[in-house]
mmCIF file of C-alpha atoms and ligand atoms in Angstrom:
data_model
loop_
_atom_site.group_PDB
_atom_site.id
_atom_site.type_symbol
_atom_site.label_atom_id
_atom_site.label_comp_id
_atom_site.label_asym_id
_atom_site.label_seq_id
_atom_site.Cartn_x
_atom_site.Cartn_y
_atom_site.Cartn_z
ATOM 1 C CA UNK A 1441 0.000 0.000 0.000
ATOM 2 C CA UNK A 1442 1.231 3.516 -0.788
ATOM 3 C CA UNK A 1443 0.141 6.417 1.415
ATOM 4 C CA UNK A 1444 0.741 10.166 1.066
ATOM 5 C CA UNK A 1445 0.997 11.945 4.416
ATOM 6 C CA UNK A 1446 0.351 15.673 3.976
ATOM 7 C CA UNK A 1447 1.923 17.380 6.998
ATOM 8 C CA UNK A 1448 4.347 14.469 7.383
ATOM 9 C CA UNK A 1449 6.848 16.491 9.437
ATOM 10 C CA UNK A 1450 4.445 17.260 12.308
ATOM 11 C CA UNK A 1451 3.696 15.687 15.698
ATOM 12 C CA UNK A 1452 1.166 13.230 14.276
ATOM 13 C CA UNK A 1453 2.406 13.185 10.676
ATOM 14 C CA UNK A 1454 5.886 11.952 11.564
ATOM 15 C CA UNK A 1455 4.608 9.427 14.130
ATOM 16 C CA UNK A 1456 2.105 8.027 11.618
ATOM 17 C CA UNK A 1457 4.802 7.888 8.922
ATOM 18 C CA UNK A 1458 6.893 5.697 11.231
ATOM 19 C CA UNK A 1459 3.923 3.404 11.990
ATOM 20 C CA UNK A 1460 3.183 2.926 8.277
ATOM 21 C CA UNK A 1461 6.852 2.386 7.404
ATOM 22 C CA UNK A 1462 7.139 -0.170 10.238
ATOM 23 C CA UNK A 1463 4.207 -2.017 8.647
ATOM 24 C CA UNK A 1464 6.006 -2.122 5.288
ATOM 25 C CA UNK A 1465 3.998 0.589 3.490
ATOM 26 C CA UNK A 1466 5.485 3.067 1.049
ATOM 27 C CA UNK A 1467 5.153 6.581 2.446
ATOM 28 C CA UNK A 1468 5.368 9.852 0.558
ATOM 29 C CA UNK A 1469 5.517 12.692 3.088
ATOM 30 C CA UNK A 1470 4.756 16.295 2.112
ATOM 31 C CA UNK A 1471 5.342 19.323 4.338
ATOM 32 C CA UNK A 1472 6.206 23.014 3.983
ATOM 33 C CA UNK A 1473 7.836 23.004 7.470
ATOM 34 C CA UNK A 1474 5.539 25.833 8.538
ATOM 35 C CA UNK A 1475 5.097 24.508 12.093
ATOM 36 C CA UNK A 1476 8.865 24.457 12.673
ATOM 37 C CA UNK A 1477 9.069 28.131 11.668
ATOM 38 C CA UNK A 1478 5.908 29.261 13.457
ATOM 39 C CA UNK A 1479 6.952 27.661 16.768
ATOM 40 C CA UNK A 1480 10.306 29.466 16.517
ATOM 41 C CA UNK A 1481 8.479 32.732 15.805
ATOM 42 C CA UNK A 1482 6.692 32.283 19.153
ATOM 43 C CA UNK A 1483 10.132 32.035 20.790
ATOM 44 C CA UNK A 1484 9.655 28.328 21.481
ATOM 45 C CA UNK A 1485 10.939 24.959 20.310
ATOM 46 C CA UNK A 1486 10.059 21.264 20.444
ATOM 47 C CA UNK A 1487 10.649 19.897 23.968
ATOM 48 C CA UNK A 1488 12.281 16.825 22.424
ATOM 49 C CA UNK A 1489 15.026 17.517 19.875
ATOM 50 C CA UNK A 1490 14.059 16.490 16.332
ATOM 51 C CA UNK A 1491 16.187 15.854 13.255
ATOM 52 C CA UNK A 1492 15.951 17.858 10.051
ATOM 53 C CA UNK A 1493 14.129 16.312 7.094
ATOM 54 C CA UNK A 1494 17.254 14.939 5.397
ATOM 55 C CA UNK A 1495 18.431 13.261 8.603
ATOM 56 C CA UNK A 1496 14.924 11.911 9.208
ATOM 57 C CA UNK A 1497 14.910 10.234 5.790
ATOM 58 C CA UNK A 1498 18.340 8.748 6.551
ATOM 59 C CA UNK A 1499 17.123 7.417 9.917
ATOM 60 C CA UNK A 1500 14.147 5.710 8.244
ATOM 61 C CA UNK A 1501 16.500 4.057 5.761
ATOM 62 C CA UNK A 1502 18.952 2.910 8.445
ATOM 63 C CA UNK A 1503 16.481 1.806 11.105
ATOM 64 C CA UNK A 1504 13.631 0.346 9.005
ATOM 65 C CA UNK A 1505 15.128 0.090 5.507
ATOM 66 C CA UNK A 1506 11.855 1.840 4.664
ATOM 67 C CA UNK A 1507 10.476 3.035 1.351
ATOM 68 C CA UNK A 1508 10.136 6.771 2.101
ATOM 69 C CA UNK A 1509 10.169 9.940 0.054
ATOM 70 C CA UNK A 1510 9.882 13.532 1.323
ATOM 71 C CA UNK A 1511 8.644 16.517 -0.681
ATOM 72 C CA UNK A 1512 9.024 20.029 0.690
ATOM 73 C CA UNK A 1513 5.843 21.499 -0.769
ATOM 74 C CA UNK A 1514 2.882 23.662 0.117
ATOM 75 C CA UNK A 1515 -0.498 21.983 -0.251
ATOM 76 C CA UNK A 1516 -2.199 25.335 -0.884
ATOM 77 C CA UNK A 1517 -0.357 25.272 -4.243
ATOM 78 C CA UNK A 1518 -2.741 23.177 -6.357
ATOM 79 C CA UNK A 1519 -0.231 22.376 -9.093
ATOM 80 C CA UNK A 1520 2.440 21.124 -6.688
ATOM 81 C CA UNK A 1521 -0.078 18.938 -4.885
ATOM 82 C CA UNK A 1522 -1.492 17.630 -8.170
ATOM 83 C CA UNK A 1523 1.978 16.683 -9.458
ATOM 84 C CA UNK A 1524 2.855 14.779 -6.271
ATOM 85 C CA UNK A 1525 -0.412 12.815 -6.252
ATOM 86 C CA UNK A 1526 -0.212 12.077 -9.972
ATOM 87 C CA UNK A 1527 3.372 10.790 -9.679
ATOM 88 C CA UNK A 1528 2.855 8.832 -6.443
ATOM 89 C CA UNK A 1529 -0.414 7.048 -7.311
ATOM 90 C CA UNK A 1530 -1.387 6.522 -3.659
ATOM 91 C CA UNK A 1531 -4.116 4.281 -2.250
ATOM 92 C CA UNK A 1532 -4.802 6.799 0.541
ATOM 93 C CA UNK A 1533 -3.932 10.389 1.385
ATOM 94 C CA UNK A 1534 -3.869 11.533 5.011
ATOM 95 C CA UNK A 1535 -4.370 15.281 5.393
ATOM 96 C CA UNK A 1536 -2.668 16.815 8.449
ATOM 97 C CA UNK A 1537 -1.236 19.813 6.562
ATOM 98 C CA UNK A 1538 -3.348 22.396 8.394
ATOM 99 C CA UNK A 1539 -2.651 25.131 10.898
ATOM 100 C CA UNK A 1540 -3.517 23.186 14.061
ATOM 101 C CA UNK A 1541 -3.455 25.705 16.906
ATOM 102 C CA UNK A 1542 -6.578 27.365 18.316
ATOM 103 C CA UNK A 1543 -4.631 30.123 20.172
ATOM 104 C CA UNK A 1544 -2.603 30.911 17.007
ATOM 105 C CA UNK A 1545 -5.830 31.453 15.059
ATOM 106 C CA UNK A 1546 -7.127 33.845 17.773
ATOM 107 C CA UNK A 1547 -4.079 36.182 17.754
ATOM 108 C CA UNK A 1548 -5.147 38.705 15.120
ATOM 109 C CA UNK A 1549 -7.022 39.158 11.845
ATOM 110 C CA UNK A 1550 -3.879 38.009 10.017
ATOM 111 C CA UNK A 1551 -3.614 34.792 12.024
ATOM 112 C CA UNK A 1552 -7.344 34.051 11.662
ATOM 113 C CA UNK A 1553 -7.186 34.667 7.915
ATOM 114 C CA UNK A 1554 -4.054 32.543 7.520
ATOM 115 C CA UNK A 1555 -5.770 29.683 9.353
ATOM 116 C CA UNK A 1556 -8.906 29.921 7.210
ATOM 117 C CA UNK A 1557 -6.965 30.204 3.950
ATOM 118 C CA UNK A 1558 -4.428 27.478 4.642
ATOM 119 C CA UNK A 1559 -6.903 24.965 6.030
ATOM 120 C CA UNK A 1560 -9.827 25.474 3.677
ATOM 121 C CA UNK A 1561 -7.740 25.905 0.502
ATOM 122 C CA UNK A 1562 -5.548 22.869 1.216
ATOM 123 C CA UNK A 1563 -8.655 20.689 1.616
ATOM 124 C CA UNK A 1564 -10.305 22.100 -1.513
ATOM 125 C CA UNK A 1565 -7.082 21.441 -3.470
ATOM 126 C CA UNK A 1566 -6.991 17.888 -2.195
ATOM 127 C CA UNK A 1567 -10.638 17.315 -3.128
ATOM 128 C CA UNK A 1568 -10.101 18.606 -6.676
ATOM 129 C CA UNK A 1569 -6.815 16.754 -7.222
ATOM 130 C CA UNK A 1570 -8.391 13.447 -6.131
ATOM 131 C CA UNK A 1571 -11.457 14.078 -8.304
ATOM 132 C CA UNK A 1572 -9.248 14.759 -11.348
ATOM 133 C CA UNK A 1573 -6.616 12.040 -10.809
ATOM 134 C CA UNK A 1574 -8.426 9.071 -9.265
ATOM 135 C CA UNK A 1575 -11.673 9.172 -7.326
ATOM 136 C CA UNK A 1576 -10.839 5.851 -5.652
ATOM 137 C CA UNK A 1577 -8.101 7.414 -3.525
ATOM 138 C CA UNK A 1578 -9.251 7.336 0.103
ATOM 139 C CA UNK A 1579 -9.030 10.778 1.769
ATOM 140 C CA UNK A 1580 -8.299 10.500 5.493
ATOM 141 C CA UNK A 1581 -8.895 13.985 6.839
ATOM 142 C CA UNK A 1582 -7.850 15.155 10.309
ATOM 143 C CA UNK A 1583 -10.731 17.151 11.739
ATOM 144 C CA UNK A 1584 -11.367 17.789 15.417
ATOM 145 C CA UNK A 1585 -13.907 16.938 18.090
ATOM 146 C CA UNK A 1586 -13.844 20.670 18.762
ATOM 147 C CA UNK A 1587 -15.950 21.166 15.616
ATOM 148 C CA UNK A 1588 -18.971 20.323 17.775
ATOM 149 C CA UNK A 1589 -18.003 22.543 20.684
ATOM 150 C CA UNK A 1590 -19.556 21.292 23.912
ATOM 151 C CA UNK A 1591 -23.238 20.709 23.109
ATOM 152 C CA UNK A 1592 -25.837 19.542 25.581
ATOM 153 C CA UNK A 1593 -26.552 16.429 23.469
ATOM 154 C CA UNK A 1594 -24.704 13.180 22.748
ATOM 155 C CA UNK A 1595 -22.415 13.931 19.788
ATOM 156 C CA UNK A 1596 -23.324 11.420 17.064
ATOM 157 C CA UNK A 1597 -20.587 9.680 15.100
ATOM 158 C CA UNK A 1598 -22.109 10.444 11.721
ATOM 159 C CA UNK A 1599 -22.307 13.238 9.166
ATOM 160 C CA UNK A 1600 -26.107 13.568 9.351
ATOM 161 C CA UNK A 1601 -28.782 13.463 12.011
ATOM 162 C CA UNK A 1602 -32.596 13.458 11.853
ATOM 163 C CA UNK A 1603 -34.156 16.767 12.863
ATOM 164 C CA UNK A 1604 -37.703 17.981 13.375
ATOM 165 C CA UNK A 1605 -38.052 21.660 12.425
ATOM 166 C CA UNK A 1606 -41.512 23.256 12.584
ATOM 167 C CA UNK A 1607 -43.277 19.888 12.385
ATOM 168 C CA UNK A 1608 -41.248 18.695 9.401
ATOM 169 C CA UNK A 1609 -38.577 16.030 9.561
ATOM 170 C CA UNK A 1610 -35.337 16.004 7.541
ATOM 171 C CA UNK A 1611 -31.809 14.715 7.688
ATOM 172 C CA UNK A 1612 -29.389 17.597 8.398
ATOM 173 C CA UNK A 1613 -25.633 17.900 8.903
ATOM 174 C CA UNK A 1614 -24.888 17.368 12.607
ATOM 175 C CA UNK A 1615 -24.973 20.874 14.210
ATOM 176 C CA UNK A 1616 -21.581 22.290 15.131
ATOM 177 C CA UNK A 1617 -20.530 25.256 17.252
ATOM 178 C CA UNK A 1618 -16.759 25.573 17.462
ATOM 179 C CA UNK A 1619 -14.811 27.643 20.013
ATOM 180 C CA UNK A 1620 -12.035 29.221 17.899
ATOM 181 C CA UNK A 1621 -11.334 30.280 14.304
ATOM 182 C CA UNK A 1622 -9.117 27.205 14.016
ATOM 183 C CA UNK A 1623 -11.945 24.872 15.056
ATOM 184 C CA UNK A 1624 -14.346 26.696 12.705
ATOM 185 C CA UNK A 1625 -11.910 26.190 9.807
ATOM 186 C CA UNK A 1626 -12.309 22.447 10.369
ATOM 187 C CA UNK A 1627 -16.118 22.787 10.383
ATOM 188 C CA UNK A 1628 -15.856 24.465 6.977
ATOM 189 C CA UNK A 1629 -13.579 21.638 5.776
ATOM 190 C CA UNK A 1630 -16.140 19.079 6.913
ATOM 191 C CA UNK A 1631 -18.942 20.849 5.031
ATOM 192 C CA UNK A 1632 -16.772 20.993 1.896
ATOM 193 C CA UNK A 1633 -15.886 17.302 2.141
ATOM 194 C CA UNK A 1634 -19.542 16.298 2.633
ATOM 195 C CA UNK A 1635 -20.441 18.321 -0.465
ATOM 196 C CA UNK A 1636 -17.598 16.765 -2.523
ATOM 197 C CA UNK A 1637 -18.690 13.313 -1.411
ATOM 198 C CA UNK A 1638 -22.270 14.041 -2.461
ATOM 199 C CA UNK A 1639 -21.251 15.599 -5.798
ATOM 200 C CA UNK A 1640 -18.527 13.236 -6.940
ATOM 201 C CA UNK A 1641 -18.605 10.193 -4.667
ATOM 202 C CA UNK A 1642 -15.173 10.891 -3.196
ATOM 203 C CA UNK A 1643 -14.330 8.410 -0.413
ATOM 204 C CA UNK A 1644 -13.703 10.176 2.875
ATOM 205 C CA UNK A 1645 -12.871 9.353 6.471
ATOM 206 C CA UNK A 1646 -13.402 12.538 8.500
ATOM 207 C CA UNK A 1647 -11.702 12.143 11.858
ATOM 208 C CA UNK A 1648 -13.027 14.128 14.802
ATOM 209 C CA UNK A 1649 -10.042 13.784 17.093
ATOM 210 C CA UNK A 1650 -9.586 15.046 20.635
ATOM 211 C CA UNK A 1651 -6.328 16.407 22.097
ATOM 212 C CA UNK A 1652 -3.416 13.946 21.828
ATOM 213 C CA UNK A 1653 -0.703 13.419 24.463
ATOM 214 C CA UNK A 1654 2.531 11.492 24.528
ATOM 215 C CA UNK A 1655 6.203 11.517 23.680
ATOM 216 C CA UNK A 1656 6.453 8.064 22.141
ATOM 217 C CA UNK A 1657 4.905 5.304 20.109
ATOM 218 C CA UNK A 1658 6.274 1.791 19.919
ATOM 219 C CA UNK A 1659 8.082 2.770 16.676
ATOM 220 C CA UNK A 1660 9.978 5.613 18.385
ATOM 221 C CA UNK A 1661 12.671 3.413 19.867
ATOM 222 C CA UNK A 1662 15.572 5.717 19.190
ATOM 223 C CA UNK A 1663 16.126 9.441 19.846
ATOM 224 C CA UNK A 1664 16.684 9.956 16.117
ATOM 225 C CA UNK A 1665 13.011 9.098 15.647
ATOM 226 C CA UNK A 1666 11.579 11.604 18.158
ATOM 227 C CA UNK A 1667 8.516 13.465 16.957
ATOM 228 C CA UNK A 1668 8.116 17.122 17.932
ATOM 229 C CA UNK A 1669 6.465 17.859 21.275
ATOM 230 C CA UNK A 1670 5.192 21.380 21.794
ATOM 231 C CA UNK A 1671 4.492 22.952 25.168
ATOM 232 C CA UNK A 1672 4.262 26.709 24.660
ATOM 233 C CA UNK A 1673 0.936 28.506 25.134
ATOM 234 C CA UNK A 1674 0.249 28.535 21.387
ATOM 235 C CA UNK A 1675 1.348 25.143 20.094
ATOM 236 C CA UNK A 1676 1.265 22.850 23.145
ATOM 237 C CA UNK A 1677 -1.838 20.839 24.008
ATOM 238 C CA UNK A 1678 -2.943 20.657 27.603
ATOM 239 C CA UNK A 1679 -1.576 17.327 28.838
ATOM 240 C CA UNK A 1680 1.818 17.682 27.148
ATOM 241 C CA UNK A 1681 2.032 21.193 28.618
ATOM 242 C CA UNK A 1682 1.222 19.929 32.115
ATOM 243 C CA UNK A 1683 4.019 17.329 31.810
ATOM 244 C CA UNK A 1684 6.572 20.010 30.848
ATOM 245 C CA UNK A 1685 5.305 22.253 33.660
ATOM 246 C CA UNK A 1686 5.810 19.359 36.110
ATOM 247 C CA UNK A 1687 9.389 18.805 34.896
ATOM 248 C CA UNK A 1688 10.118 22.520 35.307
ATOM 249 C CA UNK A 1689 8.607 22.544 38.813
ATOM 250 C CA UNK A 1690 5.956 25.069 37.728
ATOM 251 C CA UNK A 1691 2.316 24.984 38.889
ATOM 252 C CA UNK A 1692 -0.033 23.343 36.368
ATOM 253 C CA UNK A 1693 -1.873 25.986 34.348
ATOM 254 C CA UNK A 1694 -5.532 24.983 34.754
ATOM 255 C CA UNK A 1695 -7.579 27.563 32.826
ATOM 256 C CA UNK A 1696 -10.521 28.797 34.898
ATOM 257 C CA UNK A 1697 -12.526 26.278 36.909
ATOM 258 C CA UNK A 1698 -11.036 23.278 35.070
ATOM 259 C CA UNK A 1699 -14.333 21.487 34.459
ATOM 260 C CA UNK A 1700 -13.692 21.701 30.669
ATOM 261 C CA UNK A 1701 -13.957 18.126 29.410
ATOM 262 C CA UNK A 1702 -12.455 16.743 26.194
ATOM 263 C CA UNK A 1703 -11.935 13.305 24.644
ATOM 264 C CA UNK A 1704 -8.223 12.465 24.942
ATOM 265 C CA UNK A 1705 -5.992 9.803 23.435
ATOM 266 C CA UNK A 1706 -2.321 8.912 23.453
ATOM 267 C CA UNK A 1707 -0.004 9.375 20.483
ATOM 268 C CA UNK A 1708 0.328 5.574 20.285
ATOM 269 C CA UNK A 1709 -3.440 5.109 20.157
ATOM 270 C CA UNK A 1710 -3.832 7.924 17.634
ATOM 271 C CA UNK A 1711 -1.353 6.468 15.110
ATOM 272 C CA UNK A 1712 -2.675 2.944 15.590
ATOM 273 C CA UNK A 1713 -6.228 4.178 14.988
ATOM 274 C CA UNK A 1714 -5.102 6.032 11.864
ATOM 275 C CA UNK A 1715 -3.264 2.978 10.520
ATOM 276 C CA UNK A 1716 -6.367 0.825 11.039
ATOM 277 C CA UNK A 1717 -8.634 3.397 9.389
ATOM 278 C CA UNK A 1718 -6.303 3.389 6.365
ATOM 279 C CA UNK A 1719 -6.288 -0.426 6.306
ATOM 280 C CA UNK A 1720 -10.095 -0.557 6.602
ATOM 281 C CA UNK A 1721 -11.489 2.220 4.374
ATOM 282 C CA UNK A 1722 -15.216 2.873 4.035
ATOM 283 C CA UNK A 1723 -16.885 1.445 0.922
ATOM 284 C CA UNK A 1724 -15.900 3.296 -2.280
ATOM 285 C CA UNK A 1725 -17.853 6.560 -2.402
ATOM 286 C CA UNK A 1726 -18.593 6.352 1.328
ATOM 287 C CA UNK A 1727 -18.322 9.110 3.945
ATOM 288 C CA UNK A 1728 -17.277 7.936 7.407
ATOM 289 C CA UNK A 1729 -17.077 10.078 10.528
ATOM 290 C CA UNK A 1730 -14.860 8.847 13.355
ATOM 291 C CA UNK A 1731 -14.966 10.303 16.861
ATOM 292 C CA UNK A 1732 -11.353 9.583 17.699
ATOM 293 C CA UNK A 1733 -10.522 9.478 21.418
ATOM 294 C CA UNK A 1734 -10.218 6.793 24.037
ATOM 295 C CA UNK A 1735 -11.453 8.512 27.211
ATOM 296 C CA UNK A 1736 -12.963 11.830 28.291
ATOM 297 C CA UNK A 1737 -11.355 13.757 31.168
ATOM 298 C CA UNK A 1738 -11.835 17.158 32.705
ATOM 299 C CA UNK A 1739 -8.794 19.428 33.024
ATOM 300 C CA UNK A 1740 -8.984 19.053 36.830
ATOM 301 C CA UNK A 1741 -8.810 15.259 36.436
ATOM 302 C CA UNK A 1742 -5.765 15.610 34.175
ATOM 303 C CA UNK A 1743 -4.037 17.838 36.726
ATOM 304 C CA UNK A 1744 -4.586 15.119 39.345
ATOM 305 C CA UNK A 1745 -3.204 12.422 37.013
ATOM 306 C CA UNK A 1746 -0.089 14.517 36.325
ATOM 307 C CA UNK A 1747 0.550 15.250 39.990
ATOM 308 C CA UNK A 1748 0.175 11.531 40.863
ATOM 309 C CA UNK A 1749 2.554 10.448 38.078
ATOM 310 C CA UNK A 1750 5.054 13.197 38.946
ATOM 311 C CA UNK A 1751 4.995 12.152 42.623
ATOM 312 C CA UNK A 1752 6.187 8.678 41.572
ATOM 313 C CA UNK A 1753 9.255 10.410 40.095
ATOM 314 C CA UNK A 1754 9.790 12.424 43.271
ATOM 315 C CA UNK A 1755 8.409 15.643 41.768
ATOM 316 C CA UNK A 1756 5.852 17.604 43.755
ATOM 317 C CA UNK A 1757 3.381 19.599 41.618
ATOM 318 C CA UNK A 1758 0.359 21.677 42.399
ATOM 319 C CA UNK A 1759 -2.380 23.017 40.128
ATOM 320 C CA UNK A 1760 -3.070 26.742 39.765
ATOM 321 C CA UNK A 1761 -6.465 27.918 38.541
ATOM 322 C CA UNK A 1762 -5.445 30.862 36.394
ATOM 323 C CA UNK A 1763 -7.773 33.254 34.563
ATOM 324 C CA UNK A 1764 -9.120 31.476 31.485
ATOM 325 C CA UNK A 1765 -7.764 33.217 28.349
ATOM 326 C CA UNK A 1766 -10.436 31.469 26.253
ATOM 327 C CA UNK A 1767 -14.182 31.898 25.919
ATOM 328 C CA UNK A 1768 -15.510 28.402 26.633
ATOM 329 C CA UNK A 1769 -17.823 26.572 29.049
ATOM 330 C CA UNK A 1770 -15.979 25.570 32.198
ATOM 331 C CA UNK A 1771 -18.626 23.041 33.313
ATOM 332 C CA UNK A 1772 -20.696 21.178 30.737
ATOM 333 C CA UNK A 1773 -22.120 17.920 29.423
ATOM 334 C CA UNK A 1774 -19.814 15.946 27.129
ATOM 335 C CA UNK A 1775 -20.565 12.616 25.519
ATOM 336 C CA UNK A 1776 -19.397 11.870 21.961
ATOM 337 C CA UNK A 1777 -20.558 8.564 20.504
ATOM 338 C CA UNK A 1778 -17.773 6.082 19.877
ATOM 339 C CA UNK A 1779 -18.345 2.992 17.791
ATOM 340 C CA UNK A 1780 -15.969 3.007 14.769
ATOM 341 C CA UNK A 1781 -12.730 2.556 16.728
ATOM 342 C CA UNK A 1782 -14.148 -0.249 18.911
ATOM 343 C CA UNK A 1783 -15.283 -1.969 15.690
ATOM 344 C CA UNK A 1784 -11.615 -1.918 14.616
ATOM 345 C CA UNK A 1785 -10.472 -3.463 17.904
ATOM 346 C CA UNK A 1786 -9.635 -0.205 19.684
ATOM 347 C CA UNK A 1787 -12.087 0.001 22.533
ATOM 348 C CA UNK A 1788 -9.702 0.881 25.351
ATOM 349 C CA UNK A 1789 -6.525 2.940 25.765
ATOM 350 C CA UNK A 1790 -3.484 0.708 25.103
ATOM 351 C CA UNK A 1791 -1.717 2.139 28.156
ATOM 352 C CA UNK A 1792 -3.208 3.456 31.399
ATOM 353 C CA UNK A 1793 -3.111 7.278 31.253
ATOM 354 C CA UNK A 1794 -1.159 7.648 34.497
ATOM 355 C CA UNK A 1795 1.519 5.232 33.224
ATOM 356 C CA UNK A 1796 1.646 7.115 29.922
ATOM 357 C CA UNK A 1797 2.046 10.441 31.751
ATOM 358 C CA UNK A 1798 4.798 8.923 33.934
ATOM 359 C CA UNK A 1799 6.641 7.946 30.717
ATOM 360 C CA UNK A 1800 6.271 11.442 29.200
ATOM 361 C CA UNK A 1801 7.594 13.132 32.360
ATOM 362 C CA UNK A 1802 10.503 10.664 32.498
ATOM 363 C CA UNK A 1803 11.368 11.300 28.814
ATOM 364 C CA UNK A 1804 11.124 15.061 29.290
ATOM 365 C CA UNK A 1805 13.230 15.027 32.466
ATOM 366 C CA UNK A 1806 16.236 14.084 30.292
ATOM 367 C CA UNK A 1807 15.824 17.453 28.572
ATOM 368 C CA UNK A 1808 15.163 19.592 31.635
ATOM 369 C CA UNK A 1809 18.094 21.900 30.920
ATOM 370 C CA UNK A 1810 16.863 22.520 27.354
ATOM 371 C CA UNK A 1811 13.385 23.326 28.722
ATOM 372 C CA UNK A 1812 14.666 25.706 31.431
ATOM 373 C CA UNK A 1813 15.518 28.217 28.687
ATOM 374 C CA UNK A 1814 11.883 28.388 27.548
ATOM 375 C CA UNK A 1815 10.024 28.928 30.827
ATOM 376 C CA UNK A 1816 8.562 32.244 29.671
ATOM 377 C CA UNK A 1817 6.563 30.675 26.797
ATOM 378 C CA UNK A 1818 4.325 28.726 29.198
ATOM 379 C CA UNK A 1819 1.880 31.341 30.535
ATOM 380 C CA UNK A 1820 -1.035 32.154 28.170
ATOM 381 C CA UNK A 1821 -0.948 35.571 26.512
ATOM 382 C CA UNK A 1822 -3.407 35.167 23.627
ATOM 383 C CA UNK A 1823 -6.904 36.172 24.797
ATOM 384 C CA UNK A 1824 -10.179 35.204 23.121
ATOM 385 C CA UNK A 1825 -11.973 38.342 24.388
HETATM 386 N N1 LIG B 1019 -6.218 24.179 28.829
HETATM 387 C C1 LIG B 1019 -5.879 24.419 30.159
HETATM 388 N N2 LIG B 1019 -4.578 24.716 30.435
HETATM 389 C C2 LIG B 1019 -3.605 24.766 29.475
HETATM 390 C C3 LIG B 1019 -3.967 24.508 28.131
HETATM 391 C C4 LIG B 1019 -5.283 24.239 27.847
HETATM 392 O O1 LIG B 1019 -6.724 24.373 31.063
HETATM 393 O O2 LIG B 1019 -2.439 25.031 29.818
HETATM 394 C C5 LIG B 1019 -7.621 23.821 28.500
HETATM 395 C C6 LIG B 1019 -8.247 24.719 27.434
HETATM 396 O O3 LIG B 1019 -8.838 25.851 28.003
HETATM 397 C C7 LIG B 1019 -9.258 23.756 26.791
HETATM 398 C C8 LIG B 1019 -8.609 22.384 26.938
HETATM 399 O O4 LIG B 1019 -7.589 22.522 27.928
HETATM 400 O O5 LIG B 1019 -10.447 23.767 27.515
HETATM 401 C C9 LIG B 1019 -7.983 21.831 25.676
HETATM 402 O O6 LIG B 1019 -7.036 22.768 25.207
HETATM 403 P P1 LIG B 1019 -5.815 22.329 24.278
HETATM 404 O O7 LIG B 1019 -4.943 23.522 24.072
HETATM 405 O O8 LIG B 1019 -5.199 21.082 24.779
HETATM 406 O O9 LIG B 1019 -6.587 21.888 22.949
HETATM 407 P P2 LIG B 1019 -7.291 22.731 21.808
HETATM 408 O O10 LIG B 1019 -6.901 24.157 21.796
HETATM 409 O O11 LIG B 1019 -8.763 22.439 21.885
HETATM 410 O O12 LIG B 1019 -6.704 22.067 20.506
HETATM 411 C C10 LIG B 1019 -6.040 20.794 20.524
HETATM 412 C C11 LIG B 1019 -5.182 20.704 19.273
HETATM 413 C C12 LIG B 1019 -6.078 20.742 18.054
HETATM 414 C C13 LIG B 1019 -7.129 19.654 18.169
HETATM 415 C C14 LIG B 1019 -7.922 19.789 19.464
HETATM 416 C C15 LIG B 1019 -8.907 18.674 19.731
HETATM 417 O O13 LIG B 1019 -4.237 21.777 19.235
HETATM 418 O O14 LIG B 1019 -5.286 20.605 16.886
HETATM 419 O O15 LIG B 1019 -7.989 19.748 17.084
HETATM 420 O O16 LIG B 1019 -6.984 19.757 20.562
HETATM 421 S S1 LIG B 1019 -10.324 19.238 20.631
HETATM 422 O O17 LIG B 1019 -9.869 19.905 21.845
HETATM 423 O O18 LIG B 1019 -11.175 18.106 20.933
HETATM 424 O O19 LIG B 1019 -10.990 20.208 19.778
#
């Protein structure tokens, strides 16, 4: 099987590349290295040191003898994307090549517009290139559970839902109410993909994923294979940030009351789920929605998990409830449906979350000195208001 990974240099893109290579697939990775530059612009860096793209390709050759090709290209350039897909003739294309930070999108008009342009245009280009080249190519699109926001209903795992409006019944797209321009850009992507599927029968898996945590997968057995791990206020996700804060002896930055609940999953479980979704596509012309997480936790629960795991390593941490920079519900109902991943044999987390957090803190402790230099990027500065 040959797979194109758009955004193949990122946190998930690189980890998935390694999983597919380890399974003997051919991987064509595409990336414009935007995240590397944008993280530096915020005065931050990856907590774990990562190789450059040439060294990464060499490591894949040496460690796996893998069939891997890297293109430095921008997916918002239709002709570049078209050429790569036409030459590579993939069975599936995974699309991670989007601006993935909610705080980044909330910084200014320029950042919001960049997020909208990059994310929506890259998906439109992908849709058109697949339609023109080969409609049988399976598009695996990384969306987000945050497309739904935090509604007071069970979030269905489907594109459509039955609705009664003024005594009439119809099937409508599942209602969404995102909490940032970034999350809205993914809602727009979803609408565009549903339309493309209806118009041209393009085969799509639209993944509604929750925040991912973790420093390793079972393929990352060597420091040369580290994937990036961000922890600054803009690019870091909550659990990875808490682990870095613990290593630095800083209080955990719980935003507001900490009752915000999300569906989390480990990096290992995320790449395994993605590999299985690629191996088991929907029927040709099908549109499949996947609510991708293993367990829901509130931020307060995560803080407790981190302080327990840190204590086992002799680190004492406390949680600080700081003013929430975001506009979001701090106590709410949260229950996304979850049936696709269990049907693929992924019903439970592969590792207990506290053990996984222990492993992240242990990995990060080896780089404590490197992290000390970046303490000032932790506290949130971007405000939603
Ligand atoms: N939060 C804290 N303290 C922190 C950081 C975050 O309390 O130091 C809270 C936030 O207020 C929010 C929750 O933790 O309520 C999640 O925040 P996050 O920064 O971990 O995640 P988010 O901004 O929602 O975005 C991340 C990824 C994004 C992905 C999304 C899945 O960056 O690419 O789509 O998680 S989801 O959250 O389900 O939308």
